[in-house]
Coordinates of C-alpha atoms in Angstrom, one line a residue:
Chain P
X1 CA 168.0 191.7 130.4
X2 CA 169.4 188.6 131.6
X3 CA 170.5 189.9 134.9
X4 CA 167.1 190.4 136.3
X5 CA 165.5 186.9 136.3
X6 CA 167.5 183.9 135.0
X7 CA 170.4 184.3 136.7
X8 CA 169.5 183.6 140.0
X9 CA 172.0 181.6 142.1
X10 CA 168.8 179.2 143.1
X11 CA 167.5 178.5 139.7
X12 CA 167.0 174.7 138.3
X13 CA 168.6 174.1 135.3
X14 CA 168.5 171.3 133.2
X15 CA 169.9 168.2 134.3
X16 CA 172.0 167.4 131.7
X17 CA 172.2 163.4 130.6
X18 CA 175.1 163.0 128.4
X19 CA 174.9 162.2 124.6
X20 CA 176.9 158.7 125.2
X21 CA 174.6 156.8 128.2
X22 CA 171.2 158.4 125.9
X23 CA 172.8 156.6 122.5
X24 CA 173.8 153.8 124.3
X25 CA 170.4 153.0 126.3
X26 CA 168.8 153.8 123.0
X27 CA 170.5 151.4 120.8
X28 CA 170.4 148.9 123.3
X29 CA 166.6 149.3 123.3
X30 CA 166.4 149.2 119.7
X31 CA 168.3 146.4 119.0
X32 CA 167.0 143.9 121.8
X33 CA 163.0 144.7 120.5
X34 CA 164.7 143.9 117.0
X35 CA 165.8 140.5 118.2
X36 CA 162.8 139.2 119.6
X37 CA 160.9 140.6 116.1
X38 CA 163.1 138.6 114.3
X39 CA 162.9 135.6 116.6
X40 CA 159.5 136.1 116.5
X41 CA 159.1 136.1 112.7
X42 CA 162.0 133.0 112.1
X43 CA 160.4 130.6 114.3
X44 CA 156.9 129.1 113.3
X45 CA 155.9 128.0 116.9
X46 CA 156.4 131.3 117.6
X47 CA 153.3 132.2 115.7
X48 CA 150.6 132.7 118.1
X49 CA 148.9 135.4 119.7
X50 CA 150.7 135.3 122.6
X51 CA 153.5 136.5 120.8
X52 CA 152.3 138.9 118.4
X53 CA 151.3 140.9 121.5
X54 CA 154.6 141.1 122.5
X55 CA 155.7 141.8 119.3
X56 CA 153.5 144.6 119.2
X57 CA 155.0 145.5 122.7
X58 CA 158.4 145.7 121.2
X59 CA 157.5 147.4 118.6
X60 CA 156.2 150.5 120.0
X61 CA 159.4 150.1 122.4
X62 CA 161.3 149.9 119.4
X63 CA 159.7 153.7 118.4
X64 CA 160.2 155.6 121.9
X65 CA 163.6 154.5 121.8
X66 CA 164.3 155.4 117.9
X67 CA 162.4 158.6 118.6
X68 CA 164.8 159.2 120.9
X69 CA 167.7 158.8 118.8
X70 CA 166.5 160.7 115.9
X71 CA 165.6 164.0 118.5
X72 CA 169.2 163.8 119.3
X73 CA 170.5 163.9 116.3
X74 CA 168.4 166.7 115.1
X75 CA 170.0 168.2 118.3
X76 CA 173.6 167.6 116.6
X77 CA 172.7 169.1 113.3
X78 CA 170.7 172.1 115.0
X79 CA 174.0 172.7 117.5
X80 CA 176.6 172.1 114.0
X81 CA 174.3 174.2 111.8
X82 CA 172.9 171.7 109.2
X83 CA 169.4 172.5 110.4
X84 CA 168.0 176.1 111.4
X85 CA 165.8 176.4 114.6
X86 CA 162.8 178.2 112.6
X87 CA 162.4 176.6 109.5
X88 CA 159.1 174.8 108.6
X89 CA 160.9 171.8 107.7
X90 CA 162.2 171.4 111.1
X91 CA 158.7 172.2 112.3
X92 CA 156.6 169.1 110.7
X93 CA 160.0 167.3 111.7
X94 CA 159.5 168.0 115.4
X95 CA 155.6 167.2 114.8
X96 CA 156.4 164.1 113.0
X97 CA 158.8 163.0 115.9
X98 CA 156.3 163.8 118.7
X99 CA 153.8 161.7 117.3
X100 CA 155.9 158.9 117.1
X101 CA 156.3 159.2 120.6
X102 CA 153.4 159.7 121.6
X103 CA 152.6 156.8 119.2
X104 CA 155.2 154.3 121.0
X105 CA 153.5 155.2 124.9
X106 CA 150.1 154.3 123.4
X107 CA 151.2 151.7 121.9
X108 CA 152.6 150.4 124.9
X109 CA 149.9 151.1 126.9
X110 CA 147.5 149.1 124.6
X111 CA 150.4 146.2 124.5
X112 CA 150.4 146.0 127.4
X113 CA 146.7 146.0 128.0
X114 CA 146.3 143.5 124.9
X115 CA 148.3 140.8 126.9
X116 CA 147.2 141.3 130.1
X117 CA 143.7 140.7 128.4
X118 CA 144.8 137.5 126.7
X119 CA 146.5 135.5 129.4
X120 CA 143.7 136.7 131.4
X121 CA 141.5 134.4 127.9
X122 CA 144.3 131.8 128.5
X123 CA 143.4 131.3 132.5
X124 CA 139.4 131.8 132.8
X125 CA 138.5 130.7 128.8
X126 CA 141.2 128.0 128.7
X127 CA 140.0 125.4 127.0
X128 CA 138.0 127.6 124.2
X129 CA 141.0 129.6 124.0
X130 CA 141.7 128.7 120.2
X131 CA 138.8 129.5 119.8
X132 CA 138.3 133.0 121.1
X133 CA 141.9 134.0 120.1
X134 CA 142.3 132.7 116.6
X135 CA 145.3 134.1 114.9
X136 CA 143.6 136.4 112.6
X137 CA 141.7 138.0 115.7
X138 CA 144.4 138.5 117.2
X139 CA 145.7 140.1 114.0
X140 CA 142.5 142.6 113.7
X141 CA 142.7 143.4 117.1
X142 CA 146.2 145.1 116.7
X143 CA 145.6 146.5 113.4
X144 CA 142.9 148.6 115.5
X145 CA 144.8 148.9 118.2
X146 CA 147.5 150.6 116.2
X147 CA 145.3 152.5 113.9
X148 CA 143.4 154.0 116.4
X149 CA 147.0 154.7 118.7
X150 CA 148.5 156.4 114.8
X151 CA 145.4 158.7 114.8
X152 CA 145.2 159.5 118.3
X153 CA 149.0 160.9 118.3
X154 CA 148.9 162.7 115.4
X155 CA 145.4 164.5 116.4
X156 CA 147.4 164.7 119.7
X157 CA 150.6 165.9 118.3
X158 CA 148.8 168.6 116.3
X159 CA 146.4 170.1 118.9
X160 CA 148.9 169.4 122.0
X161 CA 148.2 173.0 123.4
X162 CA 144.7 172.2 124.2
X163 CA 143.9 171.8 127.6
X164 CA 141.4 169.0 125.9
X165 CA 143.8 166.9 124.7
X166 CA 146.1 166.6 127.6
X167 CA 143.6 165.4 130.1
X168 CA 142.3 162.8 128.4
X169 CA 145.9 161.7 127.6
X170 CA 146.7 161.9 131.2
X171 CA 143.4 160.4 132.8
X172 CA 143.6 157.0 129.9
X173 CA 146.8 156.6 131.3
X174 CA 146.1 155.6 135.2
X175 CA 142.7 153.9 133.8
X176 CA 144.5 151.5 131.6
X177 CA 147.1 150.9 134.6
X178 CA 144.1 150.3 136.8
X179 CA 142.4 148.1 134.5
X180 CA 145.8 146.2 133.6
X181 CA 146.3 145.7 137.3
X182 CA 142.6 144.5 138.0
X183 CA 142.8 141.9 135.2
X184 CA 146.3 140.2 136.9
X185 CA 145.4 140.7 140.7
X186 CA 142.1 138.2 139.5
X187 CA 144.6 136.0 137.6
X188 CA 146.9 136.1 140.5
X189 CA 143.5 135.0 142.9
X190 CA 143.0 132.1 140.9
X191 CA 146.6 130.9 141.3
X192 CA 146.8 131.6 144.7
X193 CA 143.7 129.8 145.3
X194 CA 145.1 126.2 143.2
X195 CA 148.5 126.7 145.5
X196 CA 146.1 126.3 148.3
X197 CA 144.3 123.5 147.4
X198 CA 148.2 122.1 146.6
X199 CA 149.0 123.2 150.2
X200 CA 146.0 121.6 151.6
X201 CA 148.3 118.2 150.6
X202 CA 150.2 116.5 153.2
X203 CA 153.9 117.7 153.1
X204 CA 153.6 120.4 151.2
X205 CA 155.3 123.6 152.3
X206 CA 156.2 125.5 149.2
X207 CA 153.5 127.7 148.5
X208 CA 154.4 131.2 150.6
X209 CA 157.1 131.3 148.8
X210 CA 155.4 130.6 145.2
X211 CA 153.0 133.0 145.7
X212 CA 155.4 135.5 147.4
X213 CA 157.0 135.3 143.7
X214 CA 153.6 135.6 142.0
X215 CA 153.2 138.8 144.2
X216 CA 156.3 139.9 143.4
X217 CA 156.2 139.6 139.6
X218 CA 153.2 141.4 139.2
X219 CA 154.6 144.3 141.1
X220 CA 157.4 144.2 138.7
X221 CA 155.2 144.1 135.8
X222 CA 153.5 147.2 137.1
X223 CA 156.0 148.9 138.9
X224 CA 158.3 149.4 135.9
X225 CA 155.8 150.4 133.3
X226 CA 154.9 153.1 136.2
X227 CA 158.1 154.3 137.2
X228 CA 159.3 154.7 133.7
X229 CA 156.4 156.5 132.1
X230 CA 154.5 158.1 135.0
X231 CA 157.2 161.4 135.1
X232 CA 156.8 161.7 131.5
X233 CA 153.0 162.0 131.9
X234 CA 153.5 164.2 134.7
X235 CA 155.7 166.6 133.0
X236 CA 153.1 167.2 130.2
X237 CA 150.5 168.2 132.9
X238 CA 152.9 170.3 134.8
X239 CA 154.0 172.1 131.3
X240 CA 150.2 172.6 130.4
X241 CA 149.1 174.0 133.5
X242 CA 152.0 175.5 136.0
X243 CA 154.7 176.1 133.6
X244 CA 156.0 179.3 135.9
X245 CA 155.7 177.8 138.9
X246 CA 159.2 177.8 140.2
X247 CA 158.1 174.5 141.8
X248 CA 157.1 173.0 137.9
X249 CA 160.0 174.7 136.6
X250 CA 162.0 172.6 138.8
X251 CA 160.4 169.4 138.0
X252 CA 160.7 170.1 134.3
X253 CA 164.2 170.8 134.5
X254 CA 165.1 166.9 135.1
X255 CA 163.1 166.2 131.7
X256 CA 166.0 164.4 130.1
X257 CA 166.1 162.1 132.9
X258 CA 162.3 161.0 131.9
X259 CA 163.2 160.3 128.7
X260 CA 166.2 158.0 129.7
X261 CA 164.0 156.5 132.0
X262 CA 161.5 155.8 128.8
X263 CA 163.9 154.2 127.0
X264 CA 165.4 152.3 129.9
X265 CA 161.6 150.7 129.9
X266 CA 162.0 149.6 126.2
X267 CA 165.2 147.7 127.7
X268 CA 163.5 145.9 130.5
X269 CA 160.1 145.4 128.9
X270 CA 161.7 142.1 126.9
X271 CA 163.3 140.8 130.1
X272 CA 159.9 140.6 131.5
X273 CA 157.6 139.7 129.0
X274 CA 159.8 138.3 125.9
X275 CA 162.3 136.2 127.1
X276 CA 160.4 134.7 130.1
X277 CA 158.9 132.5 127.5
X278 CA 161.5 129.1 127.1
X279 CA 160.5 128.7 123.4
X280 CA 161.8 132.3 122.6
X281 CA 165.1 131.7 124.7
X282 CA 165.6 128.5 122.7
X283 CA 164.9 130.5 119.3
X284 CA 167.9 132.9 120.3
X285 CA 170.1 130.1 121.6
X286 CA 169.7 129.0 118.0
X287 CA 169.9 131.9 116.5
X288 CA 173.2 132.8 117.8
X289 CA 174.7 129.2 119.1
X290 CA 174.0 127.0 116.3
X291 CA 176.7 126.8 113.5
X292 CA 175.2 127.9 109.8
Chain H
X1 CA 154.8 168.9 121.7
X2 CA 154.5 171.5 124.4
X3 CA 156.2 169.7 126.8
X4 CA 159.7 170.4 124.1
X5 CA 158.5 173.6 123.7
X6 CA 157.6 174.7 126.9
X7 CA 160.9 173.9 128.4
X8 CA 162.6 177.3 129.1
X9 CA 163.0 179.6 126.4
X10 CA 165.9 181.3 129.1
X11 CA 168.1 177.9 129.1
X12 CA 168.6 178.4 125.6
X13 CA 169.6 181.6 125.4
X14 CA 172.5 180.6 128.3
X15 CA 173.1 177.6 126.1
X16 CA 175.4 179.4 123.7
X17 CA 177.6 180.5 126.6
X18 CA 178.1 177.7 128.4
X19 CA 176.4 174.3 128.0
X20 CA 176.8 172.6 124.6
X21 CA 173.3 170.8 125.0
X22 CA 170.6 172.7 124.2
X23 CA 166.8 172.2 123.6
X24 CA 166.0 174.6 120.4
X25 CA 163.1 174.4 119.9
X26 CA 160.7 177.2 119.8
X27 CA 159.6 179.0 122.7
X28 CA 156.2 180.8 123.3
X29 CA 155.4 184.0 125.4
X30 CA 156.4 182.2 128.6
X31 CA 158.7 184.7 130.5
X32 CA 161.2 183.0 132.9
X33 CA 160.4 182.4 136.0
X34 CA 161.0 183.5 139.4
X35 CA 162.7 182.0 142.2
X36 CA 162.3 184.7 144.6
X37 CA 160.8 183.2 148.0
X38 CA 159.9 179.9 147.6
X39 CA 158.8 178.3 150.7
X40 CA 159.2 174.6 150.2
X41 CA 162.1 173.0 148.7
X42 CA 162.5 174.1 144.7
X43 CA 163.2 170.0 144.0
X44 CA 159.5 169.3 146.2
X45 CA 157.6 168.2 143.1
X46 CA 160.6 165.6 142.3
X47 CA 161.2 164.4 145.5
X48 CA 157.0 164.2 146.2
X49 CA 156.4 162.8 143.2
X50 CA 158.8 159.5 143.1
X51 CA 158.3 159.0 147.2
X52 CA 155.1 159.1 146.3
X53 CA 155.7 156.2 143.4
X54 CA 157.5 154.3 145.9
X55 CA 155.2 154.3 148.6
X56 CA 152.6 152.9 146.0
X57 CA 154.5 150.3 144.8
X58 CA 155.3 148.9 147.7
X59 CA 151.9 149.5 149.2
X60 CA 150.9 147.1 145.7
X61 CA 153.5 144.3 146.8
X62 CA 151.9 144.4 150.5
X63 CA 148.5 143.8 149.3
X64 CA 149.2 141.3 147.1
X65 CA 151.5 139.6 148.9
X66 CA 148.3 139.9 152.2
X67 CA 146.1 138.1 149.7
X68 CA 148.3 135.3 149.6
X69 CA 149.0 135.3 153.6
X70 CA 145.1 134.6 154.1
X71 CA 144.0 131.3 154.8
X72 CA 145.8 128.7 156.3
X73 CA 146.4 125.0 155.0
X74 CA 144.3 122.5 156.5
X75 CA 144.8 118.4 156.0
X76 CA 141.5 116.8 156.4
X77 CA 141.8 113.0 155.7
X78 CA 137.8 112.8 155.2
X79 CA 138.0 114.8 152.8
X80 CA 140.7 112.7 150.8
X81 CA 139.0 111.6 148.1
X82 CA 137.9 115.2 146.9
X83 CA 141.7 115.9 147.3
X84 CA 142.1 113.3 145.2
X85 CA 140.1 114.9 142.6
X86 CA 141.3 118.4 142.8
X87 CA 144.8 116.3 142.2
X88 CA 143.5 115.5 139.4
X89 CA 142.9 118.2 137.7
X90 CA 145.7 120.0 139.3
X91 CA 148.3 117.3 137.6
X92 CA 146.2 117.8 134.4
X93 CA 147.5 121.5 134.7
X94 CA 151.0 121.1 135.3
X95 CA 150.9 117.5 133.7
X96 CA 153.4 116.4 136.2
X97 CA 153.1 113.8 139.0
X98 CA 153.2 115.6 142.5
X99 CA 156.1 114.1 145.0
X100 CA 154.0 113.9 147.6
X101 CA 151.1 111.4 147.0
X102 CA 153.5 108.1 145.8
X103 CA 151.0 106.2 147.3
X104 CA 148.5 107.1 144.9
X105 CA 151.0 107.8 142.1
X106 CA 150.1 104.8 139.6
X107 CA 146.4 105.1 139.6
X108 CA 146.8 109.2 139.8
X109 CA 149.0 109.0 136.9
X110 CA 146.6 106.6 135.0
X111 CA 143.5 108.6 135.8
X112 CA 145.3 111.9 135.4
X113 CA 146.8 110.8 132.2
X114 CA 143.4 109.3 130.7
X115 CA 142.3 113.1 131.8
X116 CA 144.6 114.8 129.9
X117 CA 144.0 112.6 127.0
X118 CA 140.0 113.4 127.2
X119 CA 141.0 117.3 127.3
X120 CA 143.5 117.1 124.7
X121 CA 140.8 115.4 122.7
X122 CA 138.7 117.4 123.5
X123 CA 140.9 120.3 122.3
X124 CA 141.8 118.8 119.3
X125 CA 137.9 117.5 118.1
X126 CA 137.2 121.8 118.9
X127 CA 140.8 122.6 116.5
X128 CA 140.4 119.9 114.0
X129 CA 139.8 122.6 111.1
X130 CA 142.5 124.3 111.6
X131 CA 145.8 123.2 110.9
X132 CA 147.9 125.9 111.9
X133 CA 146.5 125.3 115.4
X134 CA 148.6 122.0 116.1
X135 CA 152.0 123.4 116.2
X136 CA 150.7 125.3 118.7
X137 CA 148.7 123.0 120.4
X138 CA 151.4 120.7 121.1
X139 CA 154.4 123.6 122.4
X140 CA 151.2 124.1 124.9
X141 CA 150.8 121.0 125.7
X142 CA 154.0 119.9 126.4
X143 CA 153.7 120.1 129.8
X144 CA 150.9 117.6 129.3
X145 CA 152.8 115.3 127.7
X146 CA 155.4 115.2 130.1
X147 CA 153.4 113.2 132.5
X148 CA 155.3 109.6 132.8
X149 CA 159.6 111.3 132.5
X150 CA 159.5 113.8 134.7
X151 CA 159.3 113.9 139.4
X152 CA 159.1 115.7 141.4
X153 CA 159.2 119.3 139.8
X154 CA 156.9 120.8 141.8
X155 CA 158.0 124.1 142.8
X156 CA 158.7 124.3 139.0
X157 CA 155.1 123.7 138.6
X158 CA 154.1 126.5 141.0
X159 CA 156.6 128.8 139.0
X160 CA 155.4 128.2 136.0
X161 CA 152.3 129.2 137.5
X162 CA 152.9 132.1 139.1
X163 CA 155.3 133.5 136.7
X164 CA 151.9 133.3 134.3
X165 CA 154.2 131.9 131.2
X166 CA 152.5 129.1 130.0
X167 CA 149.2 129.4 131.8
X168 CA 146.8 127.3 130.0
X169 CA 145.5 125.2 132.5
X170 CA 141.8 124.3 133.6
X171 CA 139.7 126.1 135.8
X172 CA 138.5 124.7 138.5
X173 CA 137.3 127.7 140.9
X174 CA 133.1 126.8 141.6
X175 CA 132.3 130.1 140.6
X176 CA 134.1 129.7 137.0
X177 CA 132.8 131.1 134.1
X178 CA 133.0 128.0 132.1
X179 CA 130.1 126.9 130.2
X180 CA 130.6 123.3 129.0
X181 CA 134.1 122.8 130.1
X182 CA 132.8 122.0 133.6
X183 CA 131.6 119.1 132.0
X184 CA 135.5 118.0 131.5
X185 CA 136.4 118.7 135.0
X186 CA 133.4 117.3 137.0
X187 CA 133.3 114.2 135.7
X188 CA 135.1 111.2 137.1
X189 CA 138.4 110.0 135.3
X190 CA 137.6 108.3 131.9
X191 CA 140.5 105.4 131.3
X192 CA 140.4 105.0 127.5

């Protein structure tokens, strides 16, 4: 009974992203997270807590984007008939590949959070920094972090029909963003407060503009973790509570276009946080410049 | 995930005929849905929902870039000499000379040098233990050490800064939350 319903001239169907630019953005995710873990573990200077936090950032990049590729390729063998579409294998498969996702956004999330935090340590705390951030803190505070992200997803990933598990899901997202934002827009204070001071100098006129590119790098920070992940989130509350709402329907249609936009955050997530560090740019310079 | 599974059982069943992507995964009772006399556009969550994103970034940018609009510089010569001080500890942050103040640059850099060295030592008397803490020690202090080669960066200093990279500097708000390390920054200049 097709005729009645879905084939109405005004329906939304799926926006379509092709095969090519979602294997493309993925690898390119994939493989720019794998460079800085590699530069990361190659170069001893680069063994501070700094950059195991963004380690742990890539990483969890690393897995939205590979869960990415793996659901398209279960697509391909689905559509060429290797898999079936009701098995129970394919089942926990699908489980199993939510969970990473869900998985990579927390683990972003608390990435992100877990260097926010620490430059924050580095600015207020800064000369009992080594003290408060020792290495092996630093180590204990992501093996909880990422234990406690593993659990969450796969309790998540199992009960995901329950109303109860959505809403928290979408109310620790905005929290963490808010708490995120709080911690640099104090930071940012403090340096806007020591450009004054440098201001306060005779002959010295370049603070606007420093701290018009403090305000603007923060935005960045914030803006791209929102505008990448934000749709996803509200496409999980929209498929738990309006899913026949012609108006949901609508916005659930562009759902590929969420996910590209997930992995396209895996690919600009280094550019802001990895390689604006010089010692990491010199690590790849070696890496790939000098001869063997 | 019942975002996969939710999406339209009804796309799939077209899928066969025409489109060559499909989402196949499984599909509870949801019927499909009805488009008969909508109101509102059928793309008004979409378009809502990013002007909506926009309109709060940029609202973000506009406050922060207010709180840096407030206040205007002021040059006070009786207050020089606390100037002088904040100098200090500013060049202790950025370890770098400022162009500005070539009057004052020898005895700046001495003072601000001997500064440094007490915080370093300081640092280092508070890391001696631990080894692995002088590798990193020194790739943050660089900037320290740079004192006597480099001039004039200034702006690079204030980029550093802002661009929060390599942010381990001193404190030296009143209201800080440092315990004993206002004891490094209030006291006058040790030459060593």
């Amino acid at each position: 009974n097709i005729s009645d319903f879905s084939l109405n001239i005004t329906d939304c169907t799926q926006v379509v992203v092709p095969e090519e630019v979602f294997f493309t953005v993925a690898a390119a995710g994939i493989l720019e997270n794998l460079l800085i873990l590699i530069a990361v573990v190659r170069n001893k200077n680069l063994h501070l807590p700094m950059y195991f936090f963004i380690c742990s950032l890539a990483i969890s990049d690393m897995l939205g984007s590979l869960y990415k590729t793996l659901e398209n390729i279960f697509i391909i063998l689905c559509k060429m008939g290797y898999l079936t579409r009701h098995g129970d294998f394919e089942k926990k498969l699908d489980d199993a590949m939510d969970s990473m996702f869900i998985l990579s956004l927390l683990g972003s999330i608390f990435s992100l959070l877990a260097i926010a935090a620490d430059r924050y340590i580095t600015i207020f705390y800064a000369l009992r920094y080594h003290n408060i951030m020792t290495l092996r803190r630093a180590l204990v505070i992501l093996a909880i972090i990422w234990v406690f992200c593993a659990g969450s997803s796969i309790a998540i990933a199992l009960f995901s029909y329950e109303a109860a598990t959505v809403i928290p899901f979408t109310i620790l997202f905005p929290l963490m963003m808010f708490f995120i934002l709080c911690l640099y827009v104090h930071m940012f204070l403090l340096a806007r407060s020591h450009a004054k001071k440098i201001a306060s100098l005779p002959s010295s006129t370049v603070h606007h503009r420093t701290n018009m590119k403090g305000a603007i790098t923060l935005t960045i920070f914030l803006g791209v973790f929102l505008c990448c992940w934000a749709p996803f989130v509200l496409h999980i509350l929209l498929a738990r509570f309006c899913p026949h709402n012609p108006y949901c329907a609508c916005y659930m249609s562009i759902f590929h276009v969420n996910g590209t936009l997930i992995m396209c955050n895996a690919i600009i997530n280094p550019m802001i946080f990895a390689f604006r560090s010089p010692e990491l740019r010199s690590t790849f310079k070696k890496m790939f410049y000098c001869p063997r | 995930m019942s975002a996969l599974r939710l999406i339209s059982n009804r796309t799939s069943q077209q899928a066969l005929s025409n489109s060559d992507y499909t989402w196949d995964y499984e599909y509870y009772e949801y019927g499909p849905v009805s488009f008969e006399g909508l109101k509102a556009h059928k793309y008004s969550i979409v378009i809502g929902f990013w002007v909506g994103l926009a309109v709060f970034v940029i609202f973000m940018f506009f406050v922060l870039t207010l709180l840096t609009k407030t206040g205007a510089p002021h040059q006070d010569n009786a207050e020089l000499s606390e100037k002088r001080f904040h100098m200090n500890s500013f060049v202790a942050e950025f370890g770098r000379p400022l162009e500005s103040e070539r009057v004052f640059s020898h005895q700046m850099a001495e003072e601000s040098q001997s500064l440094f060295h007490f915080c370093i030592n300081e640092v280092d008397h508070m890391n001696k233990e631990e080894e692995s803490q002088k590798g990193p020690h020194l790739e943050k202090n660089t900037h320290f050490q740079e004192v006597p080669k480099s001039s004039g960066m200034f702006e690079e200093d204030l980029h550093c800064l802002t661009k929060f990279n390599i942010p381990n500097f001193v404190n030296t708000e009143q209201n800080s939350s440092l315990g004993e390390d206002d004891l490094l920054i209030s006291e006058p200049p040790i030459i060593l």
